Amino acid sequence: MAYKNFILVCGGTGCESSRSDEIYRNLIKEAEALGVKQDVQIVKTGCFGFCEKGPIVKVLPSESFYVEVKPEDAHEIIAEQVVKGREVKRLLYQKDKSAATAKLEDIEFYQKQFRIVLRNCGVINPESIDEYIARDGYKALEKALFEMTPEQIIAEIKASGLRGRGGAGFPTGIKWETARKAPGDVKYIVCNADEGDPGAYMDRSTIEGDPHSVLEAMIIAGVAVGANMGYIYIRAEYPLAIERLKIAIAQAKEYGLLGENILGSGFNFDVEIRLGAGAFVCGEETALLQSIEGKRGMPVPKPPFPAIKGLWGKPTVINNVETLANIPVILTKGAAWFASIGTEKSKGTKVFALTGKINNSGLIEVPMGTTLREIIFDIGGGIKGGKKFKGVQTGGPSGGIIVEKDLDTPISYESLTALGSMMGSGGMIVMDEDDCVVDVSKFYMAFCVDESCGKCAPCRIGTKQLYGLLDKISKGKGEEADLDKLEKIGKAMTKASLCMLGGSAANPTLSTLRHFRDEYLEHIRDRKCRAGKCKDLVVYEIDAAKCIGCGLCARRCPVPCITGEKKKPHVIDASKCIKCGECFAACKFGAVIKR
Amino acid sequence: MVAADIQFSDELQAYIEEWSRKEGGLVMMLHRIQHEFGYIPRAAAEKLSLISGIPLAKIYGVITFYHFFKTTMPGKHRIAVCMGTACYLKGGQDLLDETRSILSIGPDEVTDDGLFSVDEVRCLGCCGLAPVLMIGDEVFGKVTKDQLPEIIAKYRNK
């Protein structure tokens, strides 16, 4: 049966939460009601990446790209497009209201992207192994089992230049080789899907959109290393990803791609899902292994590295989701192809979750070597509301802020580290002039205080001390000597902590201090927060010349501390004000000033 | 309440028997218990200790280490306000404060009628919709403070 149209509905978490599931069901219902069920195939796919404009619906072959679709639009899509063959113009993506409607390839958001990891996201139904296979899925596994020796597989991965995408950037091939050569009969493959960086969802989307790519890679890793058991350690907060993994595992078993005697090769490999329970430190591989063993997730000193002595004391390869999703493509297209993409030392692509004060929030994949400016201003469409760019945080609570003057740096593991940040797992959070560096540093430090496992003193005590100092500064009670203290303690933590959580916890503070020392000093000397984020330092006032005395602010004020007669300028009693900002938000005449 | 007073469903009982035979199954068993009760009651932890042979102290060591595990009963509707970085920058803290203020409860507290509790959570993974909050399984994106009373009211009668 040939379909005339294919409708792809985004089933990523972002779109699901904007009722894409209802859109999907409505489309099916409408297709039945209008008698065109046989003409159209409706598929729920993984994330399209353009989360800002979700829910997304794409119709083939016309390539109509519909954004911000509502469940009630289903009727029109079927009635117009499938029945009459006409696009629903009002739902098509438009850059601004005057511009012509655009196809996917015309949308700036997609133009500079290059998709390896996300190759199937938004293209196939993640709950169908057949669709994965139709897109060359499990071909790499076949090659690994029948055409290559484990040494050849490892050599290929090494030659590709693939490095760990979880943040540290360790060469994947060397990790595999170490584990292969480590003595022992029992070895393990672990997939780290415990995405803990707040503000990042690359791994979640990869698993939700293409779970088989991760499974296939784990089996290949098993072949290469000589392991027969794999664990996927995934956040319990990701129910949809877990569900799709379960489906994928069951399908792979049914097809003889997982379990005993895979494809008749005599090789056995099984995969089990283990749930994380909300501990950022479990992103550290030794802590993750402790957690899989059912213990408190506290890191242990390295060496010995997990590739020598890992899970239950056996050689263990731990790879992140994104790293694994690259593997099948490297084997099918060849190491040379992969190595031709990217920079000298950072090969391939990187997925980023682009969020914050940016026009086009979403999930993007770009070749290594793309500049931050291209990502933020071309793909991301610049800063929201025409505000001024302040900085971009990469690497989450472990990374640092990158400022305007460095935006033309091509992205690589080395270049970001040289800027005092890091590649990290792929969170990329854009800040504008309304964000305060002291406030953001305090936010990240509060996170680290919470997440420090407490095992080693530099991290346990250091994070708490840094938080205390930042809190003091944000309340206008800081002293200039505090800035030196921040630096000294931060550097001590970086040097002396047991794992990378503590070792990088000071990064946001140190990097903002380097680039925005004047703002810190402003908080200390002038008791002023120019962004108006540090509540203790903000004063609200009413500009008598602009106030028309409508009284809206006074009605909104929860204290209340605003008084005044009708149609006459009102006054805020600063001694009572709790600085909630309600009056500032309520005033339609710009008469409430934040100072 | 002690171990003898708490009833496990047949599925939970079977799950625990299966996983206590596996290496390192403690975290998984705790997940399953929390799934059944909404939190991990003391009596359930004691019962788990009896069945699995894992010392109660070790079980509590693990429960208290991980943020996901709760030792107090949450409200019927659990409100989770996302405090990931993207949501924080777009006013997540204000949403959290306002939600708690509307319901007059603090962290780890439940409203008197037992209907609501409010947690701050680390990134729900839909940063494109920031700021986000979740009630039960329903996600609300691009939420403003003004919408909160309406969102909460919707759940009051559910």
PDB file of C-alpha atoms in Angstrom, chain A residues 14 17-18 51-52 198-201 204 235-237 272-279 281-282 291-298 312 355-357 361 384 429-431 435 439-440 443-444 447 450-451 453 533 535 580 582, chain B residues 15 19 22-28 31 58 60-69 83-86 88-91 93-94 97-98 120-130 134 137-142 145-146:
ATOM      1  CA  GLY A  14       9.007  19.189  25.175  1.00  0.00           C
ATOM      2  CA  SER A  17       4.092  18.325  27.300  1.00  0.00           C
ATOM      3  CA  SER A  18       2.452  20.722  24.869  1.00  0.00           C
ATOM      4  CA  CYS A  51      11.622  23.106  20.846  1.00  0.00           C
ATOM      5  CA  GLU A  52      10.960  26.846  20.951  1.00  0.00           C
ATOM      6  CA  PRO A 198      20.482  21.363  34.876  1.00  0.00           C
ATOM      7  CA  GLY A 199      19.554  22.908  31.548  1.00  0.00           C
ATOM      8  CA  ALA A 200      20.617  20.109  29.238  1.00  0.00           C
ATOM      9  CA  TYR A 201      18.619  17.393  27.565  1.00  0.00           C
ATOM     10  CA  ARG A 204      17.210  12.380  26.870  1.00  0.00           C
ATOM     11  CA  ARG A 235      17.672   9.167  35.333  1.00  0.00           C
ATOM     12  CA  ALA A 236      14.403   8.065  36.887  1.00  0.00           C
ATOM     13  CA  GLU A 237      13.073  11.514  35.976  1.00  0.00           C
ATOM     14  CA  GLU A 272      19.690  -4.142  31.726  1.00  0.00           C
ATOM     15  CA  ILE A 273      18.289  -0.764  32.700  1.00  0.00           C
ATOM     16  CA  ARG A 274      19.310   0.676  36.079  1.00  0.00           C
ATOM     17  CA  LEU A 275      17.642   3.801  37.368  1.00  0.00           C
ATOM     18  CA  GLY A 276      19.499   6.738  38.807  1.00  0.00           C
ATOM     19  CA  ALA A 277      17.915   8.553  41.699  1.00  0.00           C
ATOM     20  CA  GLY A 278      18.840  12.167  41.368  1.00  0.00           C
ATOM     21  CA  ALA A 279      22.489  12.584  42.256  1.00  0.00           C
ATOM     22  CA  VAL A 281      27.779  13.256  41.338  1.00  0.00           C
ATOM     23  CA  CYS A 282      26.751   9.988  39.654  1.00  0.00           C
ATOM     24  CA  SER A 291      25.244   3.493  42.318  1.00  0.00           C
ATOM     25  CA  ILE A 292      24.743   0.568  39.933  1.00  0.00           C
ATOM     26  CA  GLU A 293      26.122  -1.618  42.693  1.00  0.00           C
ATOM     27  CA  GLY A 294      23.225  -0.337  44.805  1.00  0.00           C
ATOM     28  CA  LYS A 295      25.329   1.854  47.067  1.00  0.00           C
ATOM     29  CA  ARG A 296      25.575   5.555  47.836  1.00  0.00           C
ATOM     30  CA  GLY A 297      26.985   7.138  44.719  1.00  0.00           C
ATOM     31  CA  MET A 298      30.305   8.348  46.039  1.00  0.00           C
ATOM     32  CA  TRP A 312      32.114  -5.241  40.769  1.00  0.00           C
ATOM     33  CA  THR A 355      18.498  27.513  26.041  1.00  0.00           C
ATOM     34  CA  GLY A 356      18.154  30.631  28.095  1.00  0.00           C
ATOM     35  CA  LYS A 357      17.563  34.094  26.675  1.00  0.00           C
ATOM     36  CA  SER A 361      15.666  27.417  22.054  1.00  0.00           C
ATOM     37  CA  LYS A 384      15.284  37.446  22.990  1.00  0.00           C
ATOM     38  CA  ILE A 429      22.776  28.662  28.359  1.00  0.00           C
ATOM     39  CA  VAL A 430      22.629  32.146  26.983  1.00  0.00           C
ATOM     40  CA  MET A 431      22.420  35.109  29.337  1.00  0.00           C
ATOM     41  CA  ASP A 435      21.129  38.370  34.251  1.00  0.00           C
ATOM     42  CA  ASP A 439      23.289  35.674  41.132  1.00  0.00           C
ATOM     43  CA  VAL A 440      24.065  33.001  38.531  1.00  0.00           C
ATOM     44  CA  PHE A 443      22.733  29.578  41.772  1.00  0.00           C
ATOM     45  CA  TYR A 444      25.378  27.154  40.489  1.00  0.00           C
ATOM     46  CA  PHE A 447      23.536  23.404  43.235  1.00  0.00           C
ATOM     47  CA  ASP A 450      23.445  20.299  47.387  1.00  0.00           C
ATOM     48  CA  GLU A 451      25.110  17.802  45.110  1.00  0.00           C
ATOM     49  CA  CYS A 453      28.591  13.921  48.115  1.00  0.00           C
ATOM     50  CA  LYS A 533      18.438  40.315  40.138  1.00  0.00           C
ATOM     51  CA  LYS A 535      16.731  41.432  45.486  1.00  0.00           C
ATOM     52  CA  CYS A 580       8.621  41.252  44.872  1.00  0.00           C
ATOM     53  CA  GLU A 582       4.764  43.015  41.226  1.00  0.00           C
TER      54      GLU A 582
ATOM     55  CA  TYR B  15       9.810  -7.591  42.412  1.00  0.00           C
ATOM     56  CA  TRP B  19      15.864  -8.075  42.726  1.00  0.00           C
ATOM     57  CA  LYS B  22      20.533  -9.764  41.949  1.00  0.00           C
ATOM     58  CA  GLU B  23      23.718  -7.914  42.702  1.00  0.00           C
ATOM     59  CA  GLY B  24      23.242  -4.269  43.559  1.00  0.00           C
ATOM     60  CA  GLY B  25      19.459  -4.221  43.370  1.00  0.00           C
ATOM     61  CA  LEU B  26      18.849  -1.954  46.362  1.00  0.00           C
ATOM     62  CA  VAL B  27      18.326   1.270  44.411  1.00  0.00           C
ATOM     63  CA  MET B  28      15.916  -0.490  42.054  1.00  0.00           C
ATOM     64  CA  HIS B  31      12.356   2.900  43.304  1.00  0.00           C
ATOM     65  CA  LYS B  58      22.568   0.660  54.846  1.00  0.00           C
ATOM     66  CA  TYR B  60      18.703   4.465  55.005  1.00  0.00           C
ATOM     67  CA  GLY B  61      22.202   5.445  53.926  1.00  0.00           C
ATOM     68  CA  VAL B  62      21.121   4.964  50.345  1.00  0.00           C
ATOM     69  CA  ILE B  63      17.653   6.545  50.724  1.00  0.00           C
ATOM     70  CA  THR B  64      19.025   9.732  52.218  1.00  0.00           C
ATOM     71  CA  PHE B  65      21.863  10.013  49.705  1.00  0.00           C
ATOM     72  CA  TYR B  66      19.613  10.339  46.676  1.00  0.00           C
ATOM     73  CA  HIS B  67      17.332  13.320  46.140  1.00  0.00           C
ATOM     74  CA  PHE B  68      14.726  11.250  44.357  1.00  0.00           C
ATOM     75  CA  PHE B  69      13.792   9.213  47.411  1.00  0.00           C
ATOM     76  CA  MET B  83      14.927  24.903  38.907  1.00  0.00           C
ATOM     77  CA  GLY B  84      17.226  23.965  36.071  1.00  0.00           C
ATOM     78  CA  THR B  85      19.383  26.821  34.838  1.00  0.00           C
ATOM     79  CA  ALA B  86      17.182  27.763  31.889  1.00  0.00           C
ATOM     80  CA  TYR B  88      15.971  29.708  36.841  1.00  0.00           C
ATOM     81  CA  LEU B  89      17.011  32.455  34.440  1.00  0.00           C
ATOM     82  CA  LYS B  90      13.445  32.816  33.268  1.00  0.00           C
ATOM     83  CA  GLY B  91      11.936  33.157  36.717  1.00  0.00           C
ATOM     84  CA  GLN B  93      12.559  30.915  41.644  1.00  0.00           C
ATOM     85  CA  ASP B  94       9.630  33.345  41.515  1.00  0.00           C
ATOM     86  CA  ASP B  97       8.068  31.121  45.868  1.00  0.00           C
ATOM     87  CA  GLU B  98       4.651  32.074  44.523  1.00  0.00           C
ATOM     88  CA  GLU B 120      11.943  22.078  43.450  1.00  0.00           C
ATOM     89  CA  VAL B 121      13.422  19.758  40.884  1.00  0.00           C
ATOM     90  CA  ARG B 122      16.550  19.763  38.772  1.00  0.00           C
ATOM     91  CA  CYS B 123      15.701  20.148  35.138  1.00  0.00           C
ATOM     92  CA  LEU B 124      12.725  18.346  33.692  1.00  0.00           C
ATOM     93  CA  GLY B 125      14.504  18.339  30.341  1.00  0.00           C
ATOM     94  CA  CYS B 126      12.170  20.593  28.410  1.00  0.00           C
ATOM     95  CA  CYS B 127      14.229  23.762  28.646  1.00  0.00           C
ATOM     96  CA  GLY B 128      12.663  25.118  25.456  1.00  0.00           C
ATOM     97  CA  LEU B 129       9.492  25.647  27.485  1.00  0.00           C
ATOM     98  CA  ALA B 130      11.142  27.427  30.411  1.00  0.00           C
ATOM     99  CA  MET B 134       4.825  19.781  36.551  1.00  0.00           C
ATOM    100  CA  ASP B 137       2.503  13.832  35.007  1.00  0.00           C
ATOM    101  CA  GLU B 138       1.238  17.001  33.395  1.00  0.00           C
ATOM    102  CA  VAL B 139       3.829  19.542  32.273  1.00  0.00           C
ATOM    103  CA  PHE B 140       3.073  23.251  32.106  1.00  0.00           C
ATOM    104  CA  GLY B 141       5.457  25.342  30.022  1.00  0.00           C
ATOM    105  CA  LYS B 142       6.171  29.077  29.775  1.00  0.00           C
ATOM    106  CA  LYS B 145       2.929  33.790  38.107  1.00  0.00           C
ATOM    107  CA  ASP B 146      -0.537  34.974  37.078  1.00  0.00           C
TER     108      ASP B 146
END
